[in-house]
Short mmCIF file of C-alpha atoms in Angstrom, two decimals:
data_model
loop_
_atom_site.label_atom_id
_atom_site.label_comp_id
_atom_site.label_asym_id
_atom_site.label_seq_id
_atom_site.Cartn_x
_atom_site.Cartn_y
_atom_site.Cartn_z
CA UNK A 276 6.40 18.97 19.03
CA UNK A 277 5.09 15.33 18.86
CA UNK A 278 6.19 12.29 16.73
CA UNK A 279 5.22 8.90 15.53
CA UNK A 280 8.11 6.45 16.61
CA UNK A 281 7.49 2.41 16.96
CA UNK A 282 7.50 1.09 19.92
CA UNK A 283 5.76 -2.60 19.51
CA UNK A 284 3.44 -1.90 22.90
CA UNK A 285 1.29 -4.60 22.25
CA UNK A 286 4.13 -6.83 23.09
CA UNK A 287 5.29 -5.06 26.20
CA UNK A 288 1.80 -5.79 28.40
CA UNK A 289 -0.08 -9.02 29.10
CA UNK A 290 -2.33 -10.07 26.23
CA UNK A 291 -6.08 -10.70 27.21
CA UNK A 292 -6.53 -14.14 27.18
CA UNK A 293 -9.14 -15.56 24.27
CA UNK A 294 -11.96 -17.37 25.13
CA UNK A 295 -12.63 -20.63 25.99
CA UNK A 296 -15.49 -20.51 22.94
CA UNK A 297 -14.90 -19.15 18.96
CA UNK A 298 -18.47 -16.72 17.82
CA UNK A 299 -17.69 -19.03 14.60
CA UNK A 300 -15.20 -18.32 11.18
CA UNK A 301 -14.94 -15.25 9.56
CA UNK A 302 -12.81 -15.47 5.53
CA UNK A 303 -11.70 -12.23 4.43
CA UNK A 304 -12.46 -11.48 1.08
CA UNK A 305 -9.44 -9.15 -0.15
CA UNK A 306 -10.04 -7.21 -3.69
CA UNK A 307 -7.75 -4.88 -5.74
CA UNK A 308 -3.68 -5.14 -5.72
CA UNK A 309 -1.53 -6.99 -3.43
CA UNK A 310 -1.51 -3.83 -1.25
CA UNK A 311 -4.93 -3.24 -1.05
CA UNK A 312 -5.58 -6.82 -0.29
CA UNK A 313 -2.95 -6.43 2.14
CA UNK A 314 -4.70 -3.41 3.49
CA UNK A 315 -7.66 -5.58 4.02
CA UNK A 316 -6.27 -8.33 5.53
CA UNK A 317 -4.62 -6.61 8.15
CA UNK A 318 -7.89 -4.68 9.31
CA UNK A 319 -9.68 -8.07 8.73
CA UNK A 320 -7.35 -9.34 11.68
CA UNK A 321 -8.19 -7.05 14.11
CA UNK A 322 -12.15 -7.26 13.19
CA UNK A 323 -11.73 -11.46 13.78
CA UNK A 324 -10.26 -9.89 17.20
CA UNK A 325 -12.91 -8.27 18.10
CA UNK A 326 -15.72 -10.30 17.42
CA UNK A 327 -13.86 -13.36 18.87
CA UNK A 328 -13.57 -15.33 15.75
CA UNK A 329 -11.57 -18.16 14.01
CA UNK A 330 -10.06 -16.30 10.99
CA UNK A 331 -9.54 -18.74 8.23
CA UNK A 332 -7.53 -18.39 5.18
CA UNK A 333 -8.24 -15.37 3.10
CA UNK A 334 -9.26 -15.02 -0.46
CA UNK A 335 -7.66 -13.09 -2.77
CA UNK A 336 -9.64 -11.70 -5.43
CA UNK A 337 -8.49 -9.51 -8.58
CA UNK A 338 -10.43 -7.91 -11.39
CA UNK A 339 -9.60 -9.98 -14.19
CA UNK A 340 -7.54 -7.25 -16.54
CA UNK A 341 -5.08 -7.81 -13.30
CA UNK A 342 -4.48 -11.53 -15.24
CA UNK A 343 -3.54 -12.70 -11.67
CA UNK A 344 -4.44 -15.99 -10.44
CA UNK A 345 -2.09 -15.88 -6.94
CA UNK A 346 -3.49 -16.57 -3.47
CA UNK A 347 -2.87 -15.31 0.07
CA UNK A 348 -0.62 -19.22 0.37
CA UNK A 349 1.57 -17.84 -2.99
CA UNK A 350 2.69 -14.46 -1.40
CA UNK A 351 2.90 -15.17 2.42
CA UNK A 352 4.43 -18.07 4.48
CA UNK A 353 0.83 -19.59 6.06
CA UNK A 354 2.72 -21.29 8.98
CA UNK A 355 4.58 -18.26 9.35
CA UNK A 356 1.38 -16.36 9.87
CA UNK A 357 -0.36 -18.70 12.20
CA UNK A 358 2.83 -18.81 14.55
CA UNK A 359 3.09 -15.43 14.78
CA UNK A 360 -0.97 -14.61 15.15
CA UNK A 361 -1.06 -17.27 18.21
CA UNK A 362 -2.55 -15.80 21.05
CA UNK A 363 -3.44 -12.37 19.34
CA UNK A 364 -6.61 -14.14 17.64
CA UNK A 365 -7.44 -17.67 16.44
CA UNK A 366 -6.02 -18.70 13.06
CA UNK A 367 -7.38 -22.25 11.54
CA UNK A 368 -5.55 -23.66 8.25
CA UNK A 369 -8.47 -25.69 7.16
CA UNK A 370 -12.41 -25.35 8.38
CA UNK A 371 -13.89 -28.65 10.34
CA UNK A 372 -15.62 -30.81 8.21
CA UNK A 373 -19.06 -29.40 8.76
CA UNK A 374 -18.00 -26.06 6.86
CA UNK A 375 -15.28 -27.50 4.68
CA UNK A 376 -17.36 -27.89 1.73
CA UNK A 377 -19.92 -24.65 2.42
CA UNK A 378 -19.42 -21.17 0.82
CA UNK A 379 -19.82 -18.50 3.91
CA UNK A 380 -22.18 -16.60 4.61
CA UNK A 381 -21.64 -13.35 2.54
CA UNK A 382 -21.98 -9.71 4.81
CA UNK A 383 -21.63 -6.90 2.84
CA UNK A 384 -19.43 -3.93 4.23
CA UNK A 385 -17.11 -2.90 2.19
CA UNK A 386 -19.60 -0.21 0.55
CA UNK A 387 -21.36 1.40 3.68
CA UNK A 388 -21.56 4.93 3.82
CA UNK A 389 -20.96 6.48 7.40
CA UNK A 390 -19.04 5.45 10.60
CA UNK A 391 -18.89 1.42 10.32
CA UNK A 392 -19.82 -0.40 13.56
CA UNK A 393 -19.06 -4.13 13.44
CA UNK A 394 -20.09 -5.56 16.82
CA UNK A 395 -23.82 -3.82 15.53
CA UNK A 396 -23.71 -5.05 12.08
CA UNK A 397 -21.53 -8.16 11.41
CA UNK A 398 -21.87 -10.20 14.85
CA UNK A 399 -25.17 -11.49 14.71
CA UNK A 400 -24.46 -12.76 11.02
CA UNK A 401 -21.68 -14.62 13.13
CA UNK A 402 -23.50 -15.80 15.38
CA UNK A 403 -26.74 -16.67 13.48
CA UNK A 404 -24.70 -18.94 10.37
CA UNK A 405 -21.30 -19.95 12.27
CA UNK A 406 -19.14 -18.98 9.03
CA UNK A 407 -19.48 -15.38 7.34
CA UNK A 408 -17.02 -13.83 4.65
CA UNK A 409 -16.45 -9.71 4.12
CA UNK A 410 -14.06 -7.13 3.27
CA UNK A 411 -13.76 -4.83 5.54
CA UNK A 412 -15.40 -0.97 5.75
CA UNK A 413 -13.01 1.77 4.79
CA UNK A 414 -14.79 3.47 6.94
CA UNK A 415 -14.80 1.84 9.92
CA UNK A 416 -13.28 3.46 13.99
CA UNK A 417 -10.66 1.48 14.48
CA UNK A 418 -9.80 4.54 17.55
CA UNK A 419 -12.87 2.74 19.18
CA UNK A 420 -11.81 -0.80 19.06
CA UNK A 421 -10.65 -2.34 22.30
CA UNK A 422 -7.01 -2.85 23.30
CA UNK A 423 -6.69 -6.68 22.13
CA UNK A 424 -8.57 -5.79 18.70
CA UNK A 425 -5.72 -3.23 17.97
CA UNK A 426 -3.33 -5.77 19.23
CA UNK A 427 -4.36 -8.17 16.96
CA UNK A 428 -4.06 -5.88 14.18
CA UNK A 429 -0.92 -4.47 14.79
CA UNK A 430 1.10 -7.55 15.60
CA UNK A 431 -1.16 -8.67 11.69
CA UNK A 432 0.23 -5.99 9.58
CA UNK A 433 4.03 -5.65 11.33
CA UNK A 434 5.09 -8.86 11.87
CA UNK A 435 2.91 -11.92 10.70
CA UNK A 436 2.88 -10.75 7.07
CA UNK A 437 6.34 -12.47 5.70
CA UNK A 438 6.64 -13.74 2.08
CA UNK A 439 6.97 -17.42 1.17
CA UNK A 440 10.43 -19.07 1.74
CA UNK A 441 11.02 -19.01 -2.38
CA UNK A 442 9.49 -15.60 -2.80
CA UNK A 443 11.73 -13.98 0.19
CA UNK A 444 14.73 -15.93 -1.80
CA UNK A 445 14.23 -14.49 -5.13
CA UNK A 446 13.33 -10.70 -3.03
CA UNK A 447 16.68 -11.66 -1.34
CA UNK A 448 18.74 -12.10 -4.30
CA UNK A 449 17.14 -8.99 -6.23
CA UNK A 450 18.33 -7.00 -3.07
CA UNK A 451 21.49 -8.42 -3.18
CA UNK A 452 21.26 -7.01 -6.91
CA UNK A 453 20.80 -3.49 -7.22
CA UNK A 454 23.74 -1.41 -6.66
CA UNK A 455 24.34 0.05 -3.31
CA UNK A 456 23.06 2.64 -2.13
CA UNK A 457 20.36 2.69 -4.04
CA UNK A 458 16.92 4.66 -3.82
CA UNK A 459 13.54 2.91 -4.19
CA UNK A 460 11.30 5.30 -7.07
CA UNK A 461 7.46 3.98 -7.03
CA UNK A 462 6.54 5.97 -10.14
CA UNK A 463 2.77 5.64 -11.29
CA UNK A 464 2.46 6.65 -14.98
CA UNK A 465 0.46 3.82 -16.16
CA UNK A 466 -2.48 4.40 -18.93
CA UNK A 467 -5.05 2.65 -16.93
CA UNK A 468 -3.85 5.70 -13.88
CA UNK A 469 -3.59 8.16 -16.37
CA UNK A 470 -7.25 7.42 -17.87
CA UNK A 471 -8.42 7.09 -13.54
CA UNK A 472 -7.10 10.36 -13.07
CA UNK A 473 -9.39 12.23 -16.02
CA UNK A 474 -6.28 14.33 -16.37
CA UNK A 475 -5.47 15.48 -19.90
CA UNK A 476 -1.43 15.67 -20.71
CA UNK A 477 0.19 17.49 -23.53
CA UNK A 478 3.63 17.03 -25.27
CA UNK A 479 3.15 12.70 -24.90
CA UNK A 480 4.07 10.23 -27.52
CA UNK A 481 1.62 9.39 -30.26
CA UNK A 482 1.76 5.79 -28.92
CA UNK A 483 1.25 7.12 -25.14
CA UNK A 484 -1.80 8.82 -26.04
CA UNK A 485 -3.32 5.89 -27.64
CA UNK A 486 -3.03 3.76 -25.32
CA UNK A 487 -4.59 6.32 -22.61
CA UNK A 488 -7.59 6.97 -25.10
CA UNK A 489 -7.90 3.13 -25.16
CA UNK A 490 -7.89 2.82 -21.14
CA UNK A 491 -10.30 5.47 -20.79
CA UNK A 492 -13.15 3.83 -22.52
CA UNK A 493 -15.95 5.92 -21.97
CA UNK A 494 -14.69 8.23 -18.85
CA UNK A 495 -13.49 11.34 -20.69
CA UNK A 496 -11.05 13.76 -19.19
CA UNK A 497 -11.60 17.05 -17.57
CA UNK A 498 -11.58 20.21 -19.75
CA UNK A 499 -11.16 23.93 -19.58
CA UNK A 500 -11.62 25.58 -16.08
CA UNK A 501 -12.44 21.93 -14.12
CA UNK A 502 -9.31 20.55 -15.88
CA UNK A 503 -7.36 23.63 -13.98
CA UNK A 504 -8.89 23.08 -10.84
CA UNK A 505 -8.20 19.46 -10.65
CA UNK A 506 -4.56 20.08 -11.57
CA UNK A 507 -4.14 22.17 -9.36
CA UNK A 508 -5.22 20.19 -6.52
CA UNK A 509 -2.16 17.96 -7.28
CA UNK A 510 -4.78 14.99 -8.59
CA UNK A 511 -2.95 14.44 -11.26
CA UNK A 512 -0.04 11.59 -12.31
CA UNK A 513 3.55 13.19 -12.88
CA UNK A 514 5.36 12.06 -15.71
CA UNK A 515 8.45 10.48 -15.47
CA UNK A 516 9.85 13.66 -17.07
CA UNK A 517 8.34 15.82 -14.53
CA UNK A 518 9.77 13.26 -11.86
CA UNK A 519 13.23 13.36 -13.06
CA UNK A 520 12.81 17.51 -12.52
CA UNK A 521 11.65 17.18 -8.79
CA UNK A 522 14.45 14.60 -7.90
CA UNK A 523 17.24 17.09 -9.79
CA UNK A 524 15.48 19.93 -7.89
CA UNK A 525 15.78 18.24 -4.53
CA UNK A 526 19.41 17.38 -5.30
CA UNK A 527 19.30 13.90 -6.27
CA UNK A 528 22.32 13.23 -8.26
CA UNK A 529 22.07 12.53 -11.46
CA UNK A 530 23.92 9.14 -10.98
CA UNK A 531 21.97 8.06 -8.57
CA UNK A 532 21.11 4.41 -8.39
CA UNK A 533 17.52 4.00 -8.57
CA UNK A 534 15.05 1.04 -8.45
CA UNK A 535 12.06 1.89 -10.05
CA UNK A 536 9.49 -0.24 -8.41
CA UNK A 537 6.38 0.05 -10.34
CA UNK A 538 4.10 -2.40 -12.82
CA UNK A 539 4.45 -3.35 -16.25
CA UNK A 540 3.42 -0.29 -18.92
CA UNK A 541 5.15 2.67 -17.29
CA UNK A 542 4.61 5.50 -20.25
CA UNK A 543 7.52 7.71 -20.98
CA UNK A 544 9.81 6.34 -19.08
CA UNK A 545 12.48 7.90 -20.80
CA UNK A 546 11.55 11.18 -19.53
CA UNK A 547 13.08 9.76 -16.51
CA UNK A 548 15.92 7.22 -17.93
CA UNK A 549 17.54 10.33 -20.21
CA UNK A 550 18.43 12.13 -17.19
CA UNK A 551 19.02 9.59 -14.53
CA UNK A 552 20.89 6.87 -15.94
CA UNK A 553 21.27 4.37 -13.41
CA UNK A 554 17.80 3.46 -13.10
CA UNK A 555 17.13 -0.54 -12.47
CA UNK A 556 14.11 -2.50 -12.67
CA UNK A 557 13.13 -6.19 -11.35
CA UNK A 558 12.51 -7.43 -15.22
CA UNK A 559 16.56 -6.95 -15.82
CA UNK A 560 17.92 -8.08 -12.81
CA UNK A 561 15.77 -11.45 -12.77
CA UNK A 562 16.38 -14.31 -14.99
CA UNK A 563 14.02 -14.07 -17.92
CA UNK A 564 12.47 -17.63 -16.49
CA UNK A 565 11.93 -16.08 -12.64
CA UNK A 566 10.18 -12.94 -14.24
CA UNK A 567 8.27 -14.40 -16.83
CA UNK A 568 6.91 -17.47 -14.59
CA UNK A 569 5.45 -14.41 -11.43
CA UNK A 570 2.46 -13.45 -11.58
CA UNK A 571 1.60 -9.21 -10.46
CA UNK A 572 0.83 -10.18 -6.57
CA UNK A 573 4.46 -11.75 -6.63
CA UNK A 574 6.01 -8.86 -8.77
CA UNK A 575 4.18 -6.66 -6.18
CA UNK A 576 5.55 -8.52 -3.40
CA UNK A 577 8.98 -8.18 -4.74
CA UNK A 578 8.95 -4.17 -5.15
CA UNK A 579 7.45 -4.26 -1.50
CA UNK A 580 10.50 -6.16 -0.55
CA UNK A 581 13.17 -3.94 -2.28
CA UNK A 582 11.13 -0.77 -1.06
CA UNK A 583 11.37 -1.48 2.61
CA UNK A 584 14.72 -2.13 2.36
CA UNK A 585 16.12 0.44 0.53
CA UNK A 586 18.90 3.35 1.44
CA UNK A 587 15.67 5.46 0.55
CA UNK A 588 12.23 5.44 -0.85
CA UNK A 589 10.17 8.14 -2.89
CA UNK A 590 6.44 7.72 -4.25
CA UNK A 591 5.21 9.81 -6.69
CA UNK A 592 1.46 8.89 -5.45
CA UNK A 593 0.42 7.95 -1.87
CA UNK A 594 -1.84 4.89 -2.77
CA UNK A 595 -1.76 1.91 -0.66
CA UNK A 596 1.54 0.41 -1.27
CA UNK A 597 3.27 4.10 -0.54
CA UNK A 598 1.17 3.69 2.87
CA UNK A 599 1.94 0.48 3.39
CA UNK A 600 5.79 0.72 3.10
CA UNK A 601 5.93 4.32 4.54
CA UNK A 602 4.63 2.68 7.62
CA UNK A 603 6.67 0.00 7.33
CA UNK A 604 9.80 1.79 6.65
CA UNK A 605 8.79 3.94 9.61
CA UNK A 606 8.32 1.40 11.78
CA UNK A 607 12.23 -0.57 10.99
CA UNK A 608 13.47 3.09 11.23
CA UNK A 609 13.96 4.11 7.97
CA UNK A 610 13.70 7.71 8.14
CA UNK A 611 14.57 8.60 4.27
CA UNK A 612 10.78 8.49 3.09
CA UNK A 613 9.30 11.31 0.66
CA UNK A 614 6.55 11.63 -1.24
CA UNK A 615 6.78 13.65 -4.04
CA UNK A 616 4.28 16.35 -3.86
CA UNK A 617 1.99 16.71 -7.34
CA UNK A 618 0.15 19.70 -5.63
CA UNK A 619 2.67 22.11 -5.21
CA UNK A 620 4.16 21.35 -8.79
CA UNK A 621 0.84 21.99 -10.10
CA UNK A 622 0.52 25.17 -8.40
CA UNK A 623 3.56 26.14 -8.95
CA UNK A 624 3.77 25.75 -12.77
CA UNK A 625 0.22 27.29 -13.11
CA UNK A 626 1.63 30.59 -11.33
CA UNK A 627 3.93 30.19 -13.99
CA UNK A 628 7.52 29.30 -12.65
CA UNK A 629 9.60 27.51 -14.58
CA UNK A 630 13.80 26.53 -15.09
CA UNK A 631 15.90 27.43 -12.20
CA UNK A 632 13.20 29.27 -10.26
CA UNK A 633 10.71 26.34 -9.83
CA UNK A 634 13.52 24.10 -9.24
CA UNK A 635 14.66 26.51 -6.41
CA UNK A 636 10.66 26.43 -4.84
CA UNK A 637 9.97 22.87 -5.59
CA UNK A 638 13.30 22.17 -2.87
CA UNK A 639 11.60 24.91 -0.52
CA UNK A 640 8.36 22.72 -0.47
CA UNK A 641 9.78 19.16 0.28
CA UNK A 642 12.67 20.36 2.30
CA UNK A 643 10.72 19.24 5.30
CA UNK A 644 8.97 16.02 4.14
CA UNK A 645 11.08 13.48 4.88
CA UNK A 646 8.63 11.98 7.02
CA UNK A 647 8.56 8.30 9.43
CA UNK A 648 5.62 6.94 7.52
CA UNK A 649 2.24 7.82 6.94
CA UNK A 650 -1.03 5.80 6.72
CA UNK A 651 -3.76 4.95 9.26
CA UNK A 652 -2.12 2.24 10.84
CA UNK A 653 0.23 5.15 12.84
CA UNK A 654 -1.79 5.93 15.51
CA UNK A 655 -2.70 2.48 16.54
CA UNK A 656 0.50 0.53 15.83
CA UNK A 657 3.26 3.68 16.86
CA UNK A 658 3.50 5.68 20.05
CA UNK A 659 3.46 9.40 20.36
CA UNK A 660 6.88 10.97 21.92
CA UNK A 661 7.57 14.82 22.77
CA UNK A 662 10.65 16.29 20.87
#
């Protein structure tokens, strides 16, 4: 049997020098949620890497119902980052004066269908206007990039990334909070996910629904048979209600401190609070003038913080802050990591279980979960060791 364990090897051989010359500046443009973006900067890194570039400051960008206006500078410690990055890949704070006041050089990549190949593609924009901005392929190899590219990426992600001095003090102090031990809950139950997943749900609040029906807009749900189907294949949100039943199925006590690390407009929520009682969230534990003056990427930043830290995490989605802590967790060695599995409660309710009998199979299908991490940045940043 094999298994992921850290191991930090790009710090254990001798780093290929850079060159003498930079190919020119690459920004990366990061989109979505502070995870996402993180995402995206960290494979951004290891892309700079490998076409020998000068990686500049990235820019965050959000969709605009995000109401975010934070930068890269307002979530991460910028000196920080360029300490840490030195030697892995070139890291400028500001761009000489002959760029300084240009926009770059737009390459798009983000949307390319098919195996990604940078050196191909993205170089000779490099090379041709000096200072190019992108966001990087989802589908790119990252298995074929050279030693020092995965270097680069891996030293990114693990240990350049730390949160500004005041941010880390306020995660700090939330921390120091929450009643110990505690477990981290990232519960998704939002209307915007709700309307995303084209799921229909019965038995919700008149108020719930609403406010689904208004997030949908024009993308209507699945019905009859197709509505089955995609149930079925777990692709749909659990409630908090539904949550509360896995977690009393797997044995959670019922007076269990929790941290529910999730966004503003959780629906339901008391599907989960009526049953487990000791659940805390960052909007009570901060001072009404910390919350109300952060902005989501910080708020985001803070659940990160808790999350990696905590006695034990559970996700009831895998999006990309479950990935990104999983690994993370994984990688500190923080074994007590499960993701709550919307698939087999799905199938099991459609084949009709229910009460004490689906409680009993829903702890025969996570009893071996607990997992150290998931997420594509295990094969490159972890070594493989035989049990």
């Amino acid at each position: 049997m094999l298994e992921w364990r850290p191991c930090k090897w790009w710090l254990q051989g001798h780093l290929i020098p850079l060159s003498e010359k930079s190919n020119g500046y690459i920004r990366i443009d990061c989109y979505g949620g502070l995870n996402q973006m993180r995402r995206d900067l960290c494979d951004g890194i290891g892309i700079a890497r490998l076409l020998n570039a000068t990686l500049v400051m990235p820019k965050f960008e959000v969709a605009a119902y995000w109401n975010e206006s934070s930068g890269f500078a307002d979530v991460f410690d910028v000196d920080y980052f360029i300490q840490q990055m030195t030697g892995f890949v070139r890291v400028a704070k500001e761009l000489p004066p002959e760029f300084a006041s240009k926009e770059p050089f737009p390459v798009d990549s983000s949307k390319r269908k098919g195996q990604f190949d940078y050196l191909e593609s993205v170089l000779p924009s490099l090379l041709e206007h000096q200072y190019i901005s992108f966001t990087p392929a989802m589908s790119q190899r990252r298995d074929r990039y050279p030693e020092y590219a995965k270097a680069a990426f891996c030293q990114g992600c693990y240990s350049a990334l730390h949160l500004t001095k005041s941010l880390e003090k306020k995660a700090s102090e939330l921390l120091l909070a929450i009643p110990k031990p505690f477990l981290a809950l990232h519960l998704r139950f939002e209307p915007d996910m709700v309307a995303y997943s084209q799921c229909e749900y019965t038995g919700l609040s008149p108020s719930s629904m609403e406010a689904i029906k208004a997030a949908r807009g024009d993308k209507k749900p699945w019905t009859g048979d197709l509505a089955k189907i995609w149930r079925r294949r777990g692709k749909c949100p659990l409630t908090p209600k539904e949550t509360a039943f896995i977690l009393k199925a797997l044995r959670i006590p019922t007076n269990t401190h929790i941290y529910l690390a999730a966004g503003d407009g959780i629906m339901e929520i008391e599907g989960l609070t009526s049953v487990y009682t000791n659940v805390v969230t960052k909007s009570a534990l901060l001072s009404g003038e910390d919350f109300g003056n952060m902005h989501g990427n910080t708020k985001a930043a803070l659940d990160y913080y808790v999350s990696i830290n905590s006695d034990a995490y559970m996700a009831t989605y895998f999006g990309n802050m479950d990935k990104m802590v999983a690994a993370m967790r994984a990688f500190k060695g923080l074994h007590k990591t499960l993701f709550l599995s919307r698939r087999a409660f799905s199938e099991l309710t459609y084949m009709g279980f229910r009460g004490k009998r689906l409680a009993r199979a829903l702890w025969e299908a996570h009893r071996d979960d607990f997992v150290m991490g998931r997420g594509s940045a295990l094969p490159d940043c972890f070594c493989e060791f035989k049990l």
